[in-house]
Coordinates of C-alpha atoms in Angstrom, one line a residue:
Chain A
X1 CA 43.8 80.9 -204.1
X2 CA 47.1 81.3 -205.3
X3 CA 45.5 81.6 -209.1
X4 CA 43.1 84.2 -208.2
X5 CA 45.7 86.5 -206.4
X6 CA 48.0 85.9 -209.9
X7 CA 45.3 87.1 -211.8
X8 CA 44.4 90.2 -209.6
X9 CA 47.8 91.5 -209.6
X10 CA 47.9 90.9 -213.3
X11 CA 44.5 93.1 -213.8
X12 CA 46.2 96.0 -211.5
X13 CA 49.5 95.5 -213.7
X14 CA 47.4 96.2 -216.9
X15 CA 46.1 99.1 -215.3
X16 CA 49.3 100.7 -214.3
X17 CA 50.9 99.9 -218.5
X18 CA 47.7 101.2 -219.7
X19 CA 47.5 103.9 -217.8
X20 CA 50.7 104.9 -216.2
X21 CA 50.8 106.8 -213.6
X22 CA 46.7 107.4 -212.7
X23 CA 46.7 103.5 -213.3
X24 CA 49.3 102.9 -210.2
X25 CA 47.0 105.7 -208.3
X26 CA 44.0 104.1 -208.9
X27 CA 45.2 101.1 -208.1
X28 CA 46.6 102.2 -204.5
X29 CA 43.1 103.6 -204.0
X30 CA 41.3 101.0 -204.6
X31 CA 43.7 98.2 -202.3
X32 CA 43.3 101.1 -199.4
X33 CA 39.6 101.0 -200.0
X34 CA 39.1 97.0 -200.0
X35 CA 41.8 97.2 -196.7
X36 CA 39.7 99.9 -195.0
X37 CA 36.6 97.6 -195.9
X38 CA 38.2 94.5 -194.7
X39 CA 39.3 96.4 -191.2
X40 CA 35.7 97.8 -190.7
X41 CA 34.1 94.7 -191.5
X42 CA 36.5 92.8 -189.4
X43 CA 35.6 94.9 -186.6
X44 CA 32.5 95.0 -186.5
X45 CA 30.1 92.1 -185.0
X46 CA 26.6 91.3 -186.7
X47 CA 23.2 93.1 -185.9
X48 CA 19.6 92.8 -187.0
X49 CA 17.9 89.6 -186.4
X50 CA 20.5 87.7 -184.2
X51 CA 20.6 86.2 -181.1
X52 CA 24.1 85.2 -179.5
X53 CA 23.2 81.5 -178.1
X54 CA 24.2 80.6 -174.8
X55 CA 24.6 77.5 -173.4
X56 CA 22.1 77.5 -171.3
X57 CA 19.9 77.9 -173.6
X58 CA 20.3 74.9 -175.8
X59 CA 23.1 72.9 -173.9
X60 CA 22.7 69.8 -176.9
X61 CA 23.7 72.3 -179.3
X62 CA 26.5 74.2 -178.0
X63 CA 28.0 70.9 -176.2
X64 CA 27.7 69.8 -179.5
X65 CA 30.0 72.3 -181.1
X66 CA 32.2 72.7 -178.6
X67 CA 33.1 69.0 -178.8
X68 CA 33.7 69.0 -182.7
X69 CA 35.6 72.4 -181.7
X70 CA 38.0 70.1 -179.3
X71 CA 37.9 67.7 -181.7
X72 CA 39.3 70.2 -185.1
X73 CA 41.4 72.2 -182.8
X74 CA 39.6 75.3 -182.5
X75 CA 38.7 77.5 -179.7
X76 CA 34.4 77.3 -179.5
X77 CA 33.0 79.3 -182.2
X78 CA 30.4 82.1 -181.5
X79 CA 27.0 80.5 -182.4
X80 CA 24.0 83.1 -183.3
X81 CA 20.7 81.7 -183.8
X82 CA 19.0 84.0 -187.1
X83 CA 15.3 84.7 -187.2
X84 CA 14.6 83.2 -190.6
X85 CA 12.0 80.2 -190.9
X86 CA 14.0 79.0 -194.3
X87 CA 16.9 76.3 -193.2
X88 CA 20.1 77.9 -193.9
X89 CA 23.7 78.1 -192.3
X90 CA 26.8 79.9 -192.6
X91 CA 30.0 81.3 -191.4
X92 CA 32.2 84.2 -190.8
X93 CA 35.5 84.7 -188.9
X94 CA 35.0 82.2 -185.9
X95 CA 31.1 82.8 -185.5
X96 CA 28.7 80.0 -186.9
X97 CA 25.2 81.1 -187.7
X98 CA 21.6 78.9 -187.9
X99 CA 18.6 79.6 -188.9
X100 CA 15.3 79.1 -186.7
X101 CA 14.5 77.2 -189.7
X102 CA 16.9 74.2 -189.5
X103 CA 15.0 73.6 -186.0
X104 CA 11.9 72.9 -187.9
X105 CA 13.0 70.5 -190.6
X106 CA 16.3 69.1 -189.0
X107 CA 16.5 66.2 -186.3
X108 CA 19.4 67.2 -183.5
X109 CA 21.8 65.3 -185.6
X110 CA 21.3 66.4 -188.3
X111 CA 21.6 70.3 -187.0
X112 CA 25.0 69.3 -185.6
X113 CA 26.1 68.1 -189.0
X114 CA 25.2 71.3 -190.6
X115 CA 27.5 73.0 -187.7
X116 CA 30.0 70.6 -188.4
X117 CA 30.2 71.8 -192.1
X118 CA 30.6 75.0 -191.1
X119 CA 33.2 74.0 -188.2
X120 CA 34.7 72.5 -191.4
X121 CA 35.1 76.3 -193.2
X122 CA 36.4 77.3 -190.0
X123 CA 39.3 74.5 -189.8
X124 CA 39.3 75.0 -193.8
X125 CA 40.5 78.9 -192.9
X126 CA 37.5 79.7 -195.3
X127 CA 35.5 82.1 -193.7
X128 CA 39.1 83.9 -193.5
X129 CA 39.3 83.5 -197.3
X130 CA 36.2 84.2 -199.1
X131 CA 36.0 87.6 -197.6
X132 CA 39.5 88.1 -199.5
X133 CA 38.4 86.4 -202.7
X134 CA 35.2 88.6 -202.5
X135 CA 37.0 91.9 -201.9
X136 CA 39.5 91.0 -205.2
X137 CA 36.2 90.3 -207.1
X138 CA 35.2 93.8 -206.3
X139 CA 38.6 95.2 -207.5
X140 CA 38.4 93.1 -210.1
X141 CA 35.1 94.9 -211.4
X142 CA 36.3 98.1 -210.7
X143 CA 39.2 97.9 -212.5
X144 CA 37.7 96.1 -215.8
X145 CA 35.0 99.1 -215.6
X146 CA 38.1 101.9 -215.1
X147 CA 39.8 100.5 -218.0
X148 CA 37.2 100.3 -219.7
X149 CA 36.3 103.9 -219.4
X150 CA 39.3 105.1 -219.5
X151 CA 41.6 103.7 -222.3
X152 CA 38.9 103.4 -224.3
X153 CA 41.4 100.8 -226.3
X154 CA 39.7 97.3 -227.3
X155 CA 42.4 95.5 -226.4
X156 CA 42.9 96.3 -222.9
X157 CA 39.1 96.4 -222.5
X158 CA 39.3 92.9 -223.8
X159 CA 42.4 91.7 -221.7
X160 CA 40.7 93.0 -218.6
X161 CA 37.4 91.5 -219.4
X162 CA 39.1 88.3 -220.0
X163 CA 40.9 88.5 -216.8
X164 CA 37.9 89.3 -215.0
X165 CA 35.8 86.3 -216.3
X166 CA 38.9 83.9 -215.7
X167 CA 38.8 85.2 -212.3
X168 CA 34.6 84.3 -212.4
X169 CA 35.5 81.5 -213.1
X170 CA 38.3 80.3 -210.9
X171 CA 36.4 81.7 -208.4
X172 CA 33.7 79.6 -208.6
X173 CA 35.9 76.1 -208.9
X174 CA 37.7 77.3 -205.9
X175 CA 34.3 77.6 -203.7
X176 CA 32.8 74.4 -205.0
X177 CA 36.0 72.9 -203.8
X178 CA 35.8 74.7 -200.2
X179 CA 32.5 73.3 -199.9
X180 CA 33.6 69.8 -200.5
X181 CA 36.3 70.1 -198.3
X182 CA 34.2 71.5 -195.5
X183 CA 31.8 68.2 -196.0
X184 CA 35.0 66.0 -195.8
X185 CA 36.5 67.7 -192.2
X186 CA 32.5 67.5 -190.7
X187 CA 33.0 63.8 -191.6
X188 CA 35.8 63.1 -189.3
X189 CA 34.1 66.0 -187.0
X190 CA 30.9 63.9 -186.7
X191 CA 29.9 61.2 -184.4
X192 CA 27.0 60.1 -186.8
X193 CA 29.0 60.7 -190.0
X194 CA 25.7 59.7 -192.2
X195 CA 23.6 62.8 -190.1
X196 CA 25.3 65.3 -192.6
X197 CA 23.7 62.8 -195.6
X198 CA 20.7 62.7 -194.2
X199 CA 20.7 67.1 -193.8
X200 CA 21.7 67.3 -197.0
X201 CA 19.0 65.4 -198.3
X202 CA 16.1 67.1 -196.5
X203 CA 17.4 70.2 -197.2
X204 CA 17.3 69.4 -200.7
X205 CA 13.8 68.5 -200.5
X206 CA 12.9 71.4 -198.9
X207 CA 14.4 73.5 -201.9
X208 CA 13.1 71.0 -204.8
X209 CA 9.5 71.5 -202.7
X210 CA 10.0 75.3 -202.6
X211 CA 11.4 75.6 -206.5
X212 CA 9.5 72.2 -208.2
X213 CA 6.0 72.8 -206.9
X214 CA 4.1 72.5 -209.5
X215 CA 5.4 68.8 -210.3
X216 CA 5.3 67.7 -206.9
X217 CA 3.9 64.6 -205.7
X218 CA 1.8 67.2 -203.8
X219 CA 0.1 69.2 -206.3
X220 CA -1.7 71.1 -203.5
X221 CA 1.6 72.7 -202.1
X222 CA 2.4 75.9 -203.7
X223 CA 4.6 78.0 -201.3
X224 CA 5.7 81.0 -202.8
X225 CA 8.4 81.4 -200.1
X226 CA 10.1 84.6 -201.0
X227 CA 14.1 83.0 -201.1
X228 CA 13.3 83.6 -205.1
X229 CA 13.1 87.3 -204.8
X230 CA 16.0 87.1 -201.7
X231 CA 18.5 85.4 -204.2
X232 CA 20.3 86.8 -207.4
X233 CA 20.4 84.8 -209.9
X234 CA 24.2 83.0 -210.6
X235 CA 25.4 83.7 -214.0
X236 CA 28.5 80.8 -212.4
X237 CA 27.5 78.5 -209.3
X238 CA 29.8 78.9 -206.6
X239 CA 28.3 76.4 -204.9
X240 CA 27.7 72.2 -205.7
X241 CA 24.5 70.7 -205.7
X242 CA 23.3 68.7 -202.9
X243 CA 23.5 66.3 -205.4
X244 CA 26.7 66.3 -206.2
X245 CA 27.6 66.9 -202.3
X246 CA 25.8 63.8 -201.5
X247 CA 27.6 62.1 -203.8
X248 CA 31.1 63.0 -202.8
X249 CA 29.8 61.9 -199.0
X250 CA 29.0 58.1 -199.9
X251 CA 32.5 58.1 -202.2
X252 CA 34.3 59.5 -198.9
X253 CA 32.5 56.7 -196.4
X254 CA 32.6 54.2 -198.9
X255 CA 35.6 54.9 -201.0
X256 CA 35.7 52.4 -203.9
X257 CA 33.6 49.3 -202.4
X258 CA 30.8 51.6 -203.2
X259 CA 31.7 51.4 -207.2
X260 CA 32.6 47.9 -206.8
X261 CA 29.4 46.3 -204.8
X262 CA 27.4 47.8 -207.8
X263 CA 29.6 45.9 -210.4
X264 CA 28.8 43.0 -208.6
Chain B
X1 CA -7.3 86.0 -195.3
X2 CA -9.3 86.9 -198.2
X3 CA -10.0 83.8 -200.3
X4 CA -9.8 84.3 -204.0
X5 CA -10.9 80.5 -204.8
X6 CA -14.4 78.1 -203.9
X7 CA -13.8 74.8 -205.1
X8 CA -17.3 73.8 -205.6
X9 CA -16.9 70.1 -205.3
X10 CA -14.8 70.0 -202.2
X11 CA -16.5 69.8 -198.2
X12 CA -15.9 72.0 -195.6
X13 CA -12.5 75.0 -195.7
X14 CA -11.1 72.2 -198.6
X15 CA -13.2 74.2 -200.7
X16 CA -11.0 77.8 -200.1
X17 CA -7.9 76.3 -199.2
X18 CA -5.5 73.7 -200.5
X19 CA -6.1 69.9 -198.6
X20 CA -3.3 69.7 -196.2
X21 CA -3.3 73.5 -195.8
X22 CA -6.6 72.6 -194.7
X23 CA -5.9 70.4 -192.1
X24 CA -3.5 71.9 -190.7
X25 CA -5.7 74.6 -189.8
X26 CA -8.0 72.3 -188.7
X27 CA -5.4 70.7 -186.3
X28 CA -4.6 74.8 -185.4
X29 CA -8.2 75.6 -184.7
X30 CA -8.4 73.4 -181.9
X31 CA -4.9 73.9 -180.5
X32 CA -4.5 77.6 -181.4
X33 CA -0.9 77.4 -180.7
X34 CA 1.6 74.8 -181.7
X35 CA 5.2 74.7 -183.2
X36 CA 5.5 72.8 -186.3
X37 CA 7.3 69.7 -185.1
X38 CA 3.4 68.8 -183.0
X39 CA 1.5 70.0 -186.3
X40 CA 4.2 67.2 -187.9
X41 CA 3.5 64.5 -185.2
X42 CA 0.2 65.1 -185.9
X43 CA 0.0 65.3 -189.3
X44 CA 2.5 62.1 -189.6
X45 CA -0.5 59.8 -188.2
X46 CA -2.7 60.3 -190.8
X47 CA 0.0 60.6 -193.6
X48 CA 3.3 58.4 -192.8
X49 CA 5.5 59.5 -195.9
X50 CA 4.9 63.6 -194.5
X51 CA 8.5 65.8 -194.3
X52 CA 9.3 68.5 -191.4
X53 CA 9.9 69.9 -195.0
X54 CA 6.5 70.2 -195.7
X55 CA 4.9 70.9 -192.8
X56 CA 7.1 74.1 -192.3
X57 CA 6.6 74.9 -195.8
X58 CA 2.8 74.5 -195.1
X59 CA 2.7 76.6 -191.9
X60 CA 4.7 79.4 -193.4
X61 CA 2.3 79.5 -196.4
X62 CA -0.6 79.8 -193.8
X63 CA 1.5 82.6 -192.2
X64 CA 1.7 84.1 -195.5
X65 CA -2.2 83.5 -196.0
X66 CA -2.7 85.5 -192.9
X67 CA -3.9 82.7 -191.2
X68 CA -1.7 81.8 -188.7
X69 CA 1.4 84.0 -187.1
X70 CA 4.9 83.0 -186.2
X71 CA 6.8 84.0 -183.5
X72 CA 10.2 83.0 -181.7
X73 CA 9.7 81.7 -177.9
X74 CA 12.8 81.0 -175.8
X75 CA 11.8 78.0 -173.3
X76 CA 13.4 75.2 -172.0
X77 CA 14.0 73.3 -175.2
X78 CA 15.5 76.0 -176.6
X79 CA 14.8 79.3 -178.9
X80 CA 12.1 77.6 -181.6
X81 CA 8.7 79.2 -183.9
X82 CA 5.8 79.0 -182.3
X83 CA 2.8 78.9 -184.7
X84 CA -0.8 80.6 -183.3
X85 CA -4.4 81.2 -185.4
X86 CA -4.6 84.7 -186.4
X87 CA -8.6 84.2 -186.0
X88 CA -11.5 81.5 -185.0
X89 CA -12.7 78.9 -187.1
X90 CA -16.0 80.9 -186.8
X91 CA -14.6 84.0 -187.9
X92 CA -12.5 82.6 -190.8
X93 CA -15.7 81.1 -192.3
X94 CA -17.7 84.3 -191.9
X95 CA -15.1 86.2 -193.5
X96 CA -15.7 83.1 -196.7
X97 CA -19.3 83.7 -196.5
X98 CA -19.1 87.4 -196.8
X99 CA -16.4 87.5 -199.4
X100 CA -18.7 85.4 -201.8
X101 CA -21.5 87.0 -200.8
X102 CA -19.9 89.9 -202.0
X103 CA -18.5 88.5 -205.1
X104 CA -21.9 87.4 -205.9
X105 CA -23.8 90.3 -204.9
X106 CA -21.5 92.2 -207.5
X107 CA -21.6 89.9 -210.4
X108 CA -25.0 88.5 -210.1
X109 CA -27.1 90.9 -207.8
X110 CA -30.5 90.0 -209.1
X111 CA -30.6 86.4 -209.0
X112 CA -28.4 86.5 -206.0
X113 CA -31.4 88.4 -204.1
X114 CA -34.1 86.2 -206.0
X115 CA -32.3 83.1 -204.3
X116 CA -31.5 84.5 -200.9
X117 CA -35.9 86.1 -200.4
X118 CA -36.3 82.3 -201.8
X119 CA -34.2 81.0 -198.9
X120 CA -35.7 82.9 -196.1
X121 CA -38.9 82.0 -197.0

């Protein structure tokens, strides 16, 4: 975090060298255009195809959360139920969302691990974070792009493209690592530890099903679920494979007996 | 659902539609409405490796198909999809029959009303 605020502030200091005084206007503008964003969105609660779950209506659920809640130390999260038939989760300030699709594909522990994860970016002070480390992305780009233009001098346009790519890429570290993280705090957060495994990996077969189709085991399955045309293609992961998530689940249960039961 | 395929070699809607597609629809004919976790407990009988995975997968391909439609009930278990046939078993087979008819009718029109005067007789 602490790396990707160095490198913002060293993008708006080229800015204000290279261009003096317009450089420390622009860069005013643009900080009182990300804090105006930041306020608005702050604000503001979600619309469209969310329902604000009660407790009434799923008591295994909420109970659920709010017991993790007691357990991380946090006041129960708002939990909205999204209209969307493919399995996904996520956070925002100290609201946890889930798809209608988990409910399909998920057992109940396994739907309370996912919450934990995201209990975990609550803990984590994520979902206060990422909105940040978004916003300086955005400055980032308009400040490479107004330097760019402006100067019209190869080495600042190269400076601040190499400053915006070290951002890219710091950036994406730092998320994998959140995610991580977030796994580790649903460990502790979860009465069935293994249930967040056990998500992981059916949610990974749901995505090799949807993406692998054609070599499938079942050659007759060809969804053509539209999550391809929904998501832009990463030029840097931000996030870790379930793979690799998996992974770092059995190291954290099993520490190193896991590495040394295989040499034996 | 218009289908674009016959698979000349397979029985029954195998022949428009992918197997398990096929009976899952099957299943849905007779119980016209259904969330996926009954078409699973279903379909786990007669295939014990099956996924959730691919049975929501499968039922939201049908939805895309236009053969079945999805819709969000709130009940006692909870908010959860609720899967229902978009038409009868009747009326999807017509709808095969006329859509090859027609195929055949424009590709073939002669022989295709040679056969069909030799049929009625």
């Amino acid at each position: 975090m602490t790396m990707l605020f160095i490198i913002a502030s060293l993008e708006a200091l080229l800015a204000v060298i290279a261009l003096a005084e317009l450089g420390l206007e622009i860069s005013l503008a643009a900080f009182g255009a990300i804090l105006l964003l930041y306020l608005w969105v702050s604000t503001h609660d979600v619309k469209g195809r969310y329902t604000h779950l009660q407790r009434s209506e799923v008591p295994w659920l909420y109970d659920g959360i709010a017991e993790m809640a007691r357990k991380a130390g946090l006041a129960m999260p708002k939990i909205y139920i999204l209209d969307d038939y493919i399995p996904t989760a996520y956070s925002f300030k100290d609201t946890i969302v889930l798809s209608l699709g988990l409910f399909e594909v998920l057992d109940r522990e396994e739907i309370l691990a996912v919450a934990a994860h995201e209990l975990g970016h609550i803990k984590n002070g994520d979902t206060k974070m990422f909105p940040l480390i978004a916003y300086g992305r955005y400055l980032m780009m308009v400040f490479t792009a107004v330097l760019i233009i402006l100067t019209r001098d190869t080495a600042v346009s190269l400076a601040s493209l190499t400053l915006l790519g070290l951002y890219e890429v710091v950036r994406a570290n730092f998320h994998k690592e959140r995610e991580f993280a977030a796994d580790e705090t649903a460990l502790r957060l979860l009465e069935t530890p293994m249930s967040l495994k056990r998500a992981l990996e059916e949610l990974k077969y749901y995505e090799d099903l949807r993406v692998g189709v054609k070599s499938s085991t079942l050659p007759s399955i060809e969804p053509t679920i539209d999550r391809n045309k929904r998501q832009k293609v990463q030029i840097i992961e931000t996030h870790p494979s379930y793979d690799e998530r998996i992974f770092r689940i059995l190291v954290e249960m099993h520490g190193n007996n896991m590495f040394n039961n295989r040499v034996q | 659902m218009e289908p674009h395929e016959f698979k000349l070699t397979e029985e029954g809607i195998k022949a428009v539609l992918p197997p398990l597609e096929a009976e899952i629809m099957e299943h849905m004919w007779r119980l016209k409405v259904a969330t996926a976790g009954q078409v699973y407990e279903y379909m786990k009988e007669k295939h014990p490796d099956i996924r959730r995975s691919t049975i929501s997968i499968l039922m939201n391909r049908l939805c895309e198909r236009g053969l079945l439609k999805r819709s969000v009930e709130k009940g006692r278990g909870g908010m959860r999809y609720v899967y229902s046939i978009t038409s009868t078993r009747e009326e999807f087979e017509e709808k095969v029959v006329q859509s090859i008819l027609d195929a055949l009718m424009t590709n073939f029109k002669e022989a295709t009303y040679a056969y069909l005067s030799k049929i009625k007789k």
